[in-house]
Every structure is written in C-alpha cells, then in structure tokens.
Amino acid sequence: MIRHIVWWTLKDEAEGTTAAQNCLKIKELIEALRGKIDTLKAVEVSVKLAATTTVDAQIVLHSTHDTTADLAAYNDHPEHQKIVSFIKKVVNSRQAIDFEV
C-alpha cells in the first residue's frame, strides 16, 4: 500500500477569496473524488492542524493507493487534474511525501 501525503500553504487571498475559504474549497473538492477514481482507496483532508505541527501548512491531504502505478493513475486522472488546476492558483507552497507500508 502506498500512502500519499501532501501539505500546502495558501496565498492570503486568491481567486477572490481568503486562504481559509480556499482551504475549505480544496477540502471539499478533494473529498468529492471519493468513488470517482478507482485507484483512490481512501482520502482524508484536514484544515485543523495540531498546535504542535512543526511544518508550515494550512491544509493536509492523506490518501492511500494499492501500488505506485495506482498513485500515478490517480495523479493523472482528469477529475484530479481539475482540482490541481485550481490548487495551483491559490497556493504559495506544496510539500509531499509518498511511502510504502
């Protein structure tokens, strides 16, 4: 199983809304992918980060995939790419890590 974790910091304002509003929109868009992409086994998105977090992030994605090929298929899927297009407009930075369990 592959775990895919991504975290973002957002621009203070972009696409006519605040960072907080864009965080919620990203969360909603990503969670709406459930059941639409076969290779996406599970997905969680949080905008409520613990006070002890040591990285600069406002929103975190955690998804699981059976294989690295499945993760690649998820990344390339048209429904996912629609969201990526929006995210690129509103973020300042993106960090990610993928690992096998």
PDB file of N, CA and C in Angstrom:
ATOM      1  N   MET A   1       0.844  -1.178   0.000  1.00  0.00           N
ATOM      2  CA  MET A   1       0.000   0.000   0.000  1.00  0.00           C
ATOM      3  C   MET A   1       0.887   1.238   0.000  1.00  0.00           C
ATOM      4  N   ILE A   2       0.484   2.209  -0.780  1.00  0.00           N
ATOM      5  CA  ILE A   2       1.202   3.481  -0.876  1.00  0.00           C
ATOM      6  C   ILE A   2       0.394   4.561  -0.160  1.00  0.00           C
ATOM      7  N   ARG A   3       1.070   5.302   0.679  1.00  0.00           N
ATOM      8  CA  ARG A   3       0.457   6.460   1.328  1.00  0.00           C
ATOM      9  C   ARG A   3       1.024   7.716   0.677  1.00  0.00           C
ATOM     10  N   HIS A   4       0.133   8.620   0.374  1.00  0.00           N
ATOM     11  CA  HIS A   4       0.468   9.874  -0.304  1.00  0.00           C
ATOM     12  C   HIS A   4       0.026  11.005   0.617  1.00  0.00           C
ATOM     13  N   ILE A   5       0.982  11.799   1.074  1.00  0.00           N
ATOM     14  CA  ILE A   5       0.672  12.900   1.976  1.00  0.00           C
ATOM     15  C   ILE A   5       1.166  14.193   1.337  1.00  0.00           C
ATOM     16  N   VAL A   6       0.281  15.182   1.297  1.00  0.00           N
ATOM     17  CA  VAL A   6       0.601  16.484   0.715  1.00  0.00           C
ATOM     18  C   VAL A   6       0.153  17.549   1.695  1.00  0.00           C
ATOM     19  N   TRP A   7       0.953  18.608   1.825  1.00  0.00           N
ATOM     20  CA  TRP A   7       0.522  19.743   2.629  1.00  0.00           C
ATOM     21  C   TRP A   7       0.862  21.025   1.898  1.00  0.00           C
ATOM     22  N   TRP A   8      -0.020  21.988   2.076  1.00  0.00           N
ATOM     23  CA  TRP A   8       0.069  23.256   1.358  1.00  0.00           C
ATOM     24  C   TRP A   8      -0.007  24.438   2.317  1.00  0.00           C
ATOM     25  N   THR A   9       0.606  25.544   1.901  1.00  0.00           N
ATOM     26  CA  THR A   9       0.306  26.861   2.458  1.00  0.00           C
ATOM     27  C   THR A   9      -0.338  27.645   1.323  1.00  0.00           C
ATOM     28  N   LEU A  10      -1.278  28.471   1.670  1.00  0.00           N
ATOM     29  CA  LEU A  10      -2.043  29.188   0.656  1.00  0.00           C
ATOM     30  C   LEU A  10      -1.739  30.674   0.661  1.00  0.00           C
ATOM     31  N   LYS A  11      -1.990  31.286  -0.479  1.00  0.00           N
ATOM     32  CA  LYS A  11      -1.900  32.740  -0.587  1.00  0.00           C
ATOM     33  C   LYS A  11      -2.963  33.337   0.324  1.00  0.00           C
ATOM     34  N   ASP A  12      -2.677  34.504   0.899  1.00  0.00           N
ATOM     35  CA  ASP A  12      -3.645  35.147   1.790  1.00  0.00           C
ATOM     36  C   ASP A  12      -4.982  35.366   1.097  1.00  0.00           C
ATOM     37  N   GLU A  13      -4.913  35.704  -0.197  1.00  0.00           N
ATOM     38  CA  GLU A  13      -6.119  35.896  -0.991  1.00  0.00           C
ATOM     39  C   GLU A  13      -5.824  35.463  -2.420  1.00  0.00           C
ATOM     40  N   ALA A  14      -6.752  34.712  -2.999  1.00  0.00           N
ATOM     41  CA  ALA A  14      -6.610  34.274  -4.386  1.00  0.00           C
ATOM     42  C   ALA A  14      -7.964  33.848  -4.908  1.00  0.00           C
ATOM     43  N   GLU A  15      -8.157  34.039  -6.193  1.00  0.00           N
ATOM     44  CA  GLU A  15      -9.424  33.672  -6.833  1.00  0.00           C
ATOM     45  C   GLU A  15     -10.624  34.328  -6.136  1.00  0.00           C
ATOM     46  N   GLY A  16     -10.391  35.533  -5.589  1.00  0.00           N
ATOM     47  CA  GLY A  16     -11.462  36.312  -4.988  1.00  0.00           C
ATOM     48  C   GLY A  16     -11.879  35.893  -3.596  1.00  0.00           C
ATOM     49  N   THR A  17     -11.132  34.990  -2.961  1.00  0.00           N
ATOM     50  CA  THR A  17     -11.487  34.559  -1.607  1.00  0.00           C
ATOM     51  C   THR A  17     -10.244  34.459  -0.729  1.00  0.00           C
ATOM     52  N   THR A  18     -10.478  34.292   0.562  1.00  0.00           N
ATOM     53  CA  THR A  18      -9.390  34.212   1.529  1.00  0.00           C
ATOM     54  C   THR A  18      -8.764  32.818   1.532  1.00  0.00           C
ATOM     55  N   ALA A  19      -7.614  32.727   2.177  1.00  0.00           N
ATOM     56  CA  ALA A  19      -6.939  31.433   2.315  1.00  0.00           C
ATOM     57  C   ALA A  19      -7.832  30.437   3.049  1.00  0.00           C
ATOM     58  N   ALA A  20      -8.493  30.885   4.095  1.00  0.00           N
ATOM     59  CA  ALA A  20      -9.360  29.986   4.860  1.00  0.00           C
ATOM     60  C   ALA A  20     -10.494  29.439   3.984  1.00  0.00           C
ATOM     61  N   GLN A  21     -11.085  30.289   3.169  1.00  0.00           N
ATOM     62  CA  GLN A  21     -12.154  29.840   2.278  1.00  0.00           C
ATOM     63  C   GLN A  21     -11.614  28.889   1.215  1.00  0.00           C
ATOM     64  N   ASN A  22     -10.422  29.175   0.700  1.00  0.00           N
ATOM     65  CA  ASN A  22      -9.834  28.299  -0.307  1.00  0.00           C
ATOM     66  C   ASN A  22      -9.427  26.953   0.286  1.00  0.00           C
ATOM     67  N   CYS A  23      -8.989  26.945   1.545  1.00  0.00           N
ATOM     68  CA  CYS A  23      -8.708  25.668   2.223  1.00  0.00           C
ATOM     69  C   CYS A  23      -9.961  24.796   2.238  1.00  0.00           C
ATOM     70  N   LEU A  24     -11.073  25.386   2.619  1.00  0.00           N
ATOM     71  CA  LEU A  24     -12.331  24.631   2.683  1.00  0.00           C
ATOM     72  C   LEU A  24     -12.766  24.161   1.300  1.00  0.00           C
ATOM     73  N   LYS A  25     -12.546  24.992   0.287  1.00  0.00           N
ATOM     74  CA  LYS A  25     -12.905  24.599  -1.078  1.00  0.00           C
ATOM     75  C   LYS A  25     -12.040  23.431  -1.546  1.00  0.00           C
ATOM     76  N   ILE A  26     -10.736  23.490  -1.289  1.00  0.00           N
ATOM     77  CA  ILE A  26      -9.845  22.389  -1.656  1.00  0.00           C
ATOM     78  C   ILE A  26     -10.286  21.105  -0.962  1.00  0.00           C
ATOM     79  N   LYS A  27     -10.566  21.197   0.321  1.00  0.00           N
ATOM     80  CA  LYS A  27     -11.031  20.030   1.089  1.00  0.00           C
ATOM     81  C   LYS A  27     -12.279  19.432   0.450  1.00  0.00           C
ATOM     82  N   GLU A  28     -13.234  20.269   0.135  1.00  0.00           N
ATOM     83  CA  GLU A  28     -14.487  19.822  -0.479  1.00  0.00           C
ATOM     84  C   GLU A  28     -14.239  19.166  -1.844  1.00  0.00           C
ATOM     85  N   LEU A  29     -13.416  19.792  -2.663  1.00  0.00           N
ATOM     86  CA  LEU A  29     -13.135  19.256  -3.999  1.00  0.00           C
ATOM     87  C   LEU A  29     -12.445  17.895  -3.923  1.00  0.00           C
ATOM     88  N   ILE A  30     -11.448  17.788  -3.055  1.00  0.00           N
ATOM     89  CA  ILE A  30     -10.717  16.528  -2.949  1.00  0.00           C
ATOM     90  C   ILE A  30     -11.607  15.426  -2.384  1.00  0.00           C
ATOM     91  N   GLU A  31     -12.348  15.738  -1.357  1.00  0.00           N
ATOM     92  CA  GLU A  31     -13.220  14.717  -0.761  1.00  0.00           C
ATOM     93  C   GLU A  31     -14.301  14.257  -1.734  1.00  0.00           C
ATOM     94  N   ALA A  32     -14.668  15.097  -2.686  1.00  0.00           N
ATOM     95  CA  ALA A  32     -15.663  14.727  -3.698  1.00  0.00           C
ATOM     96  C   ALA A  32     -15.122  13.700  -4.691  1.00  0.00           C
ATOM     97  N   LEU A  33     -13.811  13.450  -4.660  1.00  0.00           N
ATOM     98  CA  LEU A  33     -13.222  12.433  -5.548  1.00  0.00           C
ATOM     99  C   LEU A  33     -13.525  11.007  -5.086  1.00  0.00           C
ATOM    100  N   ARG A  34     -13.968  10.853  -3.851  1.00  0.00           N
ATOM    101  CA  ARG A  34     -14.297   9.515  -3.350  1.00  0.00           C
ATOM    102  C   ARG A  34     -15.306   8.857  -4.284  1.00  0.00           C
ATOM    103  N   GLY A  35     -14.973   7.635  -4.711  1.00  0.00           N
ATOM    104  CA  GLY A  35     -15.860   6.884  -5.582  1.00  0.00           C
ATOM    105  C   GLY A  35     -15.751   7.235  -7.059  1.00  0.00           C
ATOM    106  N   LYS A  36     -14.991   8.276  -7.387  1.00  0.00           N
ATOM    107  CA  LYS A  36     -14.841   8.690  -8.790  1.00  0.00           C
ATOM    108  C   LYS A  36     -13.559   8.159  -9.427  1.00  0.00           C
ATOM    109  N   ILE A  37     -12.571   7.827  -8.599  1.00  0.00           N
ATOM    110  CA  ILE A  37     -11.280   7.347  -9.102  1.00  0.00           C
ATOM    111  C   ILE A  37     -11.010   5.998  -8.450  1.00  0.00           C
ATOM    112  N   ASP A  38     -11.020   4.945  -9.254  1.00  0.00           N
ATOM    113  CA  ASP A  38     -10.884   3.591  -8.727  1.00  0.00           C
ATOM    114  C   ASP A  38      -9.600   3.368  -7.939  1.00  0.00           C
ATOM    115  N   THR A  39      -8.522   4.018  -8.328  1.00  0.00           N
ATOM    116  CA  THR A  39      -7.238   3.776  -7.672  1.00  0.00           C
ATOM    117  C   THR A  39      -7.069   4.566  -6.372  1.00  0.00           C
ATOM    118  N   LEU A  40      -8.048   5.399  -6.042  1.00  0.00           N
ATOM    119  CA  LEU A  40      -8.049   6.146  -4.785  1.00  0.00           C
ATOM    120  C   LEU A  40      -8.802   5.314  -3.753  1.00  0.00           C
ATOM    121  N   LYS A  41      -8.055   4.628  -2.894  1.00  0.00           N
ATOM    122  CA  LYS A  41      -8.672   3.714  -1.921  1.00  0.00           C
ATOM    123  C   LYS A  41      -9.248   4.448  -0.726  1.00  0.00           C
ATOM    124  N   ALA A  42      -8.577   5.501  -0.283  1.00  0.00           N
ATOM    125  CA  ALA A  42      -9.056   6.299   0.853  1.00  0.00           C
ATOM    126  C   ALA A  42      -8.451   7.687   0.747  1.00  0.00           C
ATOM    127  N   VAL A  43      -9.180   8.672   1.272  1.00  0.00           N
ATOM    128  CA  VAL A  43      -8.673  10.040   1.265  1.00  0.00           C
ATOM    129  C   VAL A  43      -9.201  10.773   2.493  1.00  0.00           C
ATOM    130  N   GLU A  44      -8.311  11.530   3.106  1.00  0.00           N
ATOM    131  CA  GLU A  44      -8.658  12.387   4.239  1.00  0.00           C
ATOM    132  C   GLU A  44      -8.005  13.740   3.994  1.00  0.00           C
ATOM    133  N   VAL A  45      -8.736  14.796   4.324  1.00  0.00           N
ATOM    134  CA  VAL A  45      -8.209  16.147   4.180  1.00  0.00           C
ATOM    135  C   VAL A  45      -8.523  16.898   5.459  1.00  0.00           C
ATOM    136  N   SER A  46      -7.532  17.600   5.995  1.00  0.00           N
ATOM    137  CA  SER A  46      -7.758  18.358   7.223  1.00  0.00           C
ATOM    138  C   SER A  46      -7.265  19.783   7.085  1.00  0.00           C
ATOM    139  N   VAL A  47      -8.041  20.692   7.632  1.00  0.00           N
ATOM    140  CA  VAL A  47      -7.636  22.090   7.735  1.00  0.00           C
ATOM    141  C   VAL A  47      -7.463  22.472   9.206  1.00  0.00           C
ATOM    142  N   LYS A  48      -7.589  21.486  10.081  1.00  0.00           N
ATOM    143  CA  LYS A  48      -7.448  21.706  11.522  1.00  0.00           C
ATOM    144  C   LYS A  48      -6.165  21.017  11.983  1.00  0.00           C
ATOM    145  N   LEU A  49      -5.065  21.738  11.911  1.00  0.00           N
ATOM    146  CA  LEU A  49      -3.770  21.178  12.249  1.00  0.00           C
ATOM    147  C   LEU A  49      -3.481  21.389  13.728  1.00  0.00           C
ATOM    148  N   ALA A  50      -2.814  20.420  14.324  1.00  0.00           N
ATOM    149  CA  ALA A  50      -2.479  20.484  15.740  1.00  0.00           C
ATOM    150  C   ALA A  50      -1.489  21.620  16.006  1.00  0.00           C
ATOM    151  N   ALA A  51      -1.573  22.191  17.188  1.00  0.00           N
ATOM    152  CA  ALA A  51      -0.682  23.284  17.571  1.00  0.00           C
ATOM    153  C   ALA A  51       0.775  22.836  17.591  1.00  0.00           C
ATOM    154  N   THR A  52       1.011  21.549  17.699  1.00  0.00           N
ATOM    155  CA  THR A  52       2.379  21.034  17.770  1.00  0.00           C
ATOM    156  C   THR A  52       2.982  20.748  16.400  1.00  0.00           C
ATOM    157  N   THR A  53       2.253  21.031  15.334  1.00  0.00           N
ATOM    158  CA  THR A  53       2.757  20.796  13.987  1.00  0.00           C
ATOM    159  C   THR A  53       4.042  21.599  13.765  1.00  0.00           C
ATOM    160  N   THR A  54       5.056  20.932  13.218  1.00  0.00           N
ATOM    161  CA  THR A  54       6.359  21.589  13.045  1.00  0.00           C
ATOM    162  C   THR A  54       6.605  22.060  11.616  1.00  0.00           C
ATOM    163  N   VAL A  55       5.635  21.871  10.730  1.00  0.00           N
ATOM    164  CA  VAL A  55       5.787  22.344   9.357  1.00  0.00           C
ATOM    165  C   VAL A  55       4.802  23.470   9.107  1.00  0.00           C
ATOM    166  N   ASP A  56       5.141  24.327   8.171  1.00  0.00           N
ATOM    167  CA  ASP A  56       4.262  25.417   7.787  1.00  0.00           C
ATOM    168  C   ASP A  56       3.226  24.871   6.812  1.00  0.00           C
ATOM    169  N   ALA A  57       2.010  24.676   7.298  1.00  0.00           N
ATOM    170  CA  ALA A  57       0.948  24.124   6.456  1.00  0.00           C
ATOM    171  C   ALA A  57      -0.394  24.637   6.940  1.00  0.00           C
ATOM    172  N   GLN A  58      -1.335  24.745   6.013  1.00  0.00           N
ATOM    173  CA  GLN A  58      -2.697  25.143   6.344  1.00  0.00           C
ATOM    174  C   GLN A  58      -3.694  24.035   6.027  1.00  0.00           C
ATOM    175  N   ILE A  59      -3.303  23.116   5.158  1.00  0.00           N
ATOM    176  CA  ILE A  59      -4.188  22.031   4.758  1.00  0.00           C
ATOM    177  C   ILE A  59      -3.336  20.804   4.428  1.00  0.00           C
ATOM    178  N   VAL A  60      -3.829  19.634   4.824  1.00  0.00           N
ATOM    179  CA  VAL A  60      -3.090  18.387   4.627  1.00  0.00           C
ATOM    180  C   VAL A  60      -4.005  17.353   3.983  1.00  0.00           C
ATOM    181  N   LEU A  61      -3.446  16.647   3.001  1.00  0.00           N
ATOM    182  CA  LEU A  61      -4.132  15.552   2.312  1.00  0.00           C
ATOM    183  C   LEU A  61      -3.404  14.255   2.638  1.00  0.00           C
ATOM    184  N   HIS A  62      -4.179  13.214   2.933  1.00  0.00           N
ATOM    185  CA  HIS A  62      -3.619  11.872   3.118  1.00  0.00           C
ATOM    186  C   HIS A  62      -4.477  10.926   2.288  1.00  0.00           C
ATOM    187  N   SER A  63      -3.848  10.270   1.304  1.00  0.00           N
ATOM    188  CA  SER A  63      -4.593   9.299   0.502  1.00  0.00           C
ATOM    189  C   SER A  63      -3.831   7.985   0.467  1.00  0.00           C
ATOM    190  N   THR A  64      -4.557   6.909   0.180  1.00  0.00           N
ATOM    191  CA  THR A  64      -3.932   5.594   0.067  1.00  0.00           C
ATOM    192  C   THR A  64      -4.268   4.979  -1.285  1.00  0.00           C
ATOM    193  N   HIS A  65      -3.282   4.228  -1.792  1.00  0.00           N
ATOM    194  CA  HIS A  65      -3.364   3.599  -3.105  1.00  0.00           C
ATOM    195  C   HIS A  65      -2.698   2.233  -2.989  1.00  0.00           C
ATOM    196  N   ASP A  66      -3.157   1.265  -3.758  1.00  0.00           N
ATOM    197  CA  ASP A  66      -2.591  -0.078  -3.668  1.00  0.00           C
ATOM    198  C   ASP A  66      -1.148  -0.149  -4.141  1.00  0.00           C
ATOM    199  N   THR A  67      -0.812   0.567  -5.215  1.00  0.00           N
ATOM    200  CA  THR A  67       0.527   0.493  -5.814  1.00  0.00           C
ATOM    201  C   THR A  67       0.982   1.881  -6.262  1.00  0.00           C
ATOM    202  N   THR A  68       2.261   1.995  -6.606  1.00  0.00           N
ATOM    203  CA  THR A  68       2.747   3.268  -7.149  1.00  0.00           C
ATOM    204  C   THR A  68       2.101   3.569  -8.498  1.00  0.00           C
ATOM    205  N   ALA A  69       1.800   2.524  -9.254  1.00  0.00           N
ATOM    206  CA  ALA A  69       1.096   2.725 -10.533  1.00  0.00           C
ATOM    207  C   ALA A  69      -0.301   3.293 -10.282  1.00  0.00           C
ATOM    208  N   ASP A  70      -0.951   2.838  -9.223  1.00  0.00           N
ATOM    209  CA  ASP A  70      -2.274   3.369  -8.877  1.00  0.00           C
ATOM    210  C   ASP A  70      -2.187   4.836  -8.459  1.00  0.00           C
ATOM    211  N   LEU A  71      -1.133   5.190  -7.725  1.00  0.00           N
ATOM    212  CA  LEU A  71      -0.933   6.590  -7.352  1.00  0.00           C
ATOM    213  C   LEU A  71      -0.726   7.438  -8.603  1.00  0.00           C
ATOM    214  N   ALA A  72       0.058   6.939  -9.540  1.00  0.00           N
ATOM    215  CA  ALA A  72       0.281   7.666 -10.793  1.00  0.00           C
ATOM    216  C   ALA A  72      -1.024   7.837 -11.566  1.00  0.00           C
ATOM    217  N   ALA A  73      -1.848   6.787 -11.588  1.00  0.00           N
ATOM    218  CA  ALA A  73      -3.143   6.868 -12.277  1.00  0.00           C
ATOM    219  C   ALA A  73      -4.046   7.910 -11.618  1.00  0.00           C
ATOM    220  N   TYR A  74      -4.024   7.961 -10.286  1.00  0.00           N
ATOM    221  CA  TYR A  74      -4.773   8.976  -9.541  1.00  0.00           C
ATOM    222  C   TYR A  74      -4.276  10.373  -9.928  1.00  0.00           C
ATOM    223  N   ASN A  75      -2.957  10.545  -9.916  1.00  0.00           N
ATOM    224  CA  ASN A  75      -2.386  11.858 -10.238  1.00  0.00           C
ATOM    225  C   ASN A  75      -2.764  12.324 -11.636  1.00  0.00           C
ATOM    226  N   ASP A  76      -2.829  11.393 -12.587  1.00  0.00           N
ATOM    227  CA  ASP A  76      -3.122  11.738 -13.976  1.00  0.00           C
ATOM    228  C   ASP A  76      -4.610  11.788 -14.312  1.00  0.00           C
ATOM    229  N   HIS A  77      -5.446  11.323 -13.407  1.00  0.00           N
ATOM    230  CA  HIS A  77      -6.886  11.243 -13.678  1.00  0.00           C
ATOM    231  C   HIS A  77      -7.459  12.640 -13.956  1.00  0.00           C
ATOM    232  N   PRO A  78      -8.309  12.777 -14.971  1.00  0.00           N
ATOM    233  CA  PRO A  78      -8.874  14.090 -15.319  1.00  0.00           C
ATOM    234  C   PRO A  78      -9.606  14.786 -14.169  1.00  0.00           C
ATOM    235  N   GLU A  79     -10.316  14.036 -13.341  1.00  0.00           N
ATOM    236  CA  GLU A  79     -11.025  14.652 -12.208  1.00  0.00           C
ATOM    237  C   GLU A  79     -10.031  15.236 -11.207  1.00  0.00           C
ATOM    238  N   HIS A  80      -8.931  14.550 -10.994  1.00  0.00           N
ATOM    239  CA  HIS A  80      -7.888  15.059 -10.099  1.00  0.00           C
ATOM    240  C   HIS A  80      -7.210  16.276 -10.716  1.00  0.00           C
ATOM    241  N   GLN A  81      -6.960  16.229 -12.001  1.00  0.00           N
ATOM    242  CA  GLN A  81      -6.282  17.340 -12.678  1.00  0.00           C
ATOM    243  C   GLN A  81      -7.105  18.629 -12.635  1.00  0.00           C
ATOM    244  N   LYS A  82      -8.428  18.528 -12.627  1.00  0.00           N
ATOM    245  CA  LYS A  82      -9.274  19.722 -12.486  1.00  0.00           C
ATOM    246  C   LYS A  82      -8.983  20.421 -11.156  1.00  0.00           C
ATOM    247  N   ILE A  83      -8.816  19.630 -10.112  1.00  0.00           N
ATOM    248  CA  ILE A  83      -8.542  20.178  -8.782  1.00  0.00           C
ATOM    249  C   ILE A  83      -7.132  20.761  -8.733  1.00  0.00           C
ATOM    250  N   VAL A  84      -6.182  20.070  -9.318  1.00  0.00           N
ATOM    251  CA  VAL A  84      -4.799  20.547  -9.359  1.00  0.00           C
ATOM    252  C   VAL A  84      -4.745  21.929 -10.004  1.00  0.00           C
ATOM    253  N   SER A  85      -5.505  22.117 -11.046  1.00  0.00           N
ATOM    254  CA  SER A  85      -5.547  23.405 -11.733  1.00  0.00           C
ATOM    255  C   SER A  85      -5.968  24.518 -10.776  1.00  0.00           C
ATOM    256  N   PHE A  86      -6.994  24.270  -9.973  1.00  0.00           N
ATOM    257  CA  PHE A  86      -7.440  25.265  -9.000  1.00  0.00           C
ATOM    258  C   PHE A  86      -6.389  25.465  -7.910  1.00  0.00           C
ATOM    259  N   ILE A  87      -5.861  24.382  -7.381  1.00  0.00           N
ATOM    260  CA  ILE A  87      -4.900  24.464  -6.281  1.00  0.00           C
ATOM    261  C   ILE A  87      -3.689  25.305  -6.682  1.00  0.00           C
ATOM    262  N   LYS A  88      -3.198  25.112  -7.879  1.00  0.00           N
ATOM    263  CA  LYS A  88      -2.031  25.873  -8.338  1.00  0.00           C
ATOM    264  C   LYS A  88      -2.276  27.378  -8.319  1.00  0.00           C
ATOM    265  N   LYS A  89      -3.521  27.787  -8.455  1.00  0.00           N
ATOM    266  CA  LYS A  89      -3.848  29.208  -8.459  1.00  0.00           C
ATOM    267  C   LYS A  89      -3.860  29.819  -7.061  1.00  0.00           C
ATOM    268  N   VAL A  90      -4.045  28.996  -6.019  1.00  0.00           N
ATOM    269  CA  VAL A  90      -4.261  29.538  -4.682  1.00  0.00           C
ATOM    270  C   VAL A  90      -3.154  29.228  -3.679  1.00  0.00           C
ATOM    271  N   VAL A  91      -2.188  28.405  -4.047  1.00  0.00           N
ATOM    272  CA  VAL A  91      -1.158  28.021  -3.069  1.00  0.00           C
ATOM    273  C   VAL A  91       0.133  28.820  -3.216  1.00  0.00           C
ATOM    274  N   ASN A  92       0.809  28.970  -2.079  1.00  0.00           N
ATOM    275  CA  ASN A  92       2.165  29.520  -2.049  1.00  0.00           C
ATOM    276  C   ASN A  92       3.191  28.409  -2.139  1.00  0.00           C
ATOM    277  N   SER A  93       2.927  27.306  -1.441  1.00  0.00           N
ATOM    278  CA  SER A  93       3.899  26.213  -1.442  1.00  0.00           C
ATOM    279  C   SER A  93       3.198  24.872  -1.275  1.00  0.00           C
ATOM    280  N   ARG A  94       3.896  23.835  -1.738  1.00  0.00           N
ATOM    281  CA  ARG A  94       3.394  22.463  -1.659  1.00  0.00           C
ATOM    282  C   ARG A  94       4.546  21.550  -1.289  1.00  0.00           C
ATOM    283  N   GLN A  95       4.291  20.676  -0.369  1.00  0.00           N
ATOM    284  CA  GLN A  95       5.247  19.637   0.002  1.00  0.00           C
ATOM    285  C   GLN A  95       4.509  18.306  -0.054  1.00  0.00           C
ATOM    286  N   ALA A  96       5.237  17.230  -0.358  1.00  0.00           N
ATOM    287  CA  ALA A  96       4.595  15.917  -0.438  1.00  0.00           C
ATOM    288  C   ALA A  96       5.591  14.830  -0.082  1.00  0.00           C
ATOM    289  N   ILE A  97       5.040  13.723   0.379  1.00  0.00           N
ATOM    290  CA  ILE A  97       5.832  12.524   0.611  1.00  0.00           C
ATOM    291  C   ILE A  97       4.957  11.316   0.303  1.00  0.00           C
ATOM    292  N   ASP A  98       5.535  10.346  -0.359  1.00  0.00           N
ATOM    293  CA  ASP A  98       4.860   9.082  -0.673  1.00  0.00           C
ATOM    294  C   ASP A  98       5.710   7.971  -0.063  1.00  0.00           C
ATOM    295  N   PHE A  99       5.049   6.994   0.551  1.00  0.00           N
ATOM    296  CA  PHE A  99       5.806   5.892   1.120  1.00  0.00           C
ATOM    297  C   PHE A  99       4.977   4.621   1.130  1.00  0.00           C
ATOM    298  N   GLU A 100       5.671   3.507   1.153  1.00  0.00           N
ATOM    299  CA  GLU A 100       5.038   2.198   1.132  1.00  0.00           C
ATOM    300  C   GLU A 100       4.899   1.655   2.559  1.00  0.00           C
ATOM    301  N   VAL A 101       3.744   1.064   2.840  1.00  0.00           N
ATOM    302  CA  VAL A 101       3.516   0.420   4.147  1.00  0.00           C
ATOM    303  C   VAL A 101       3.128  -1.024   3.967  1.00  0.00           C
TER     304      VAL A 101
END
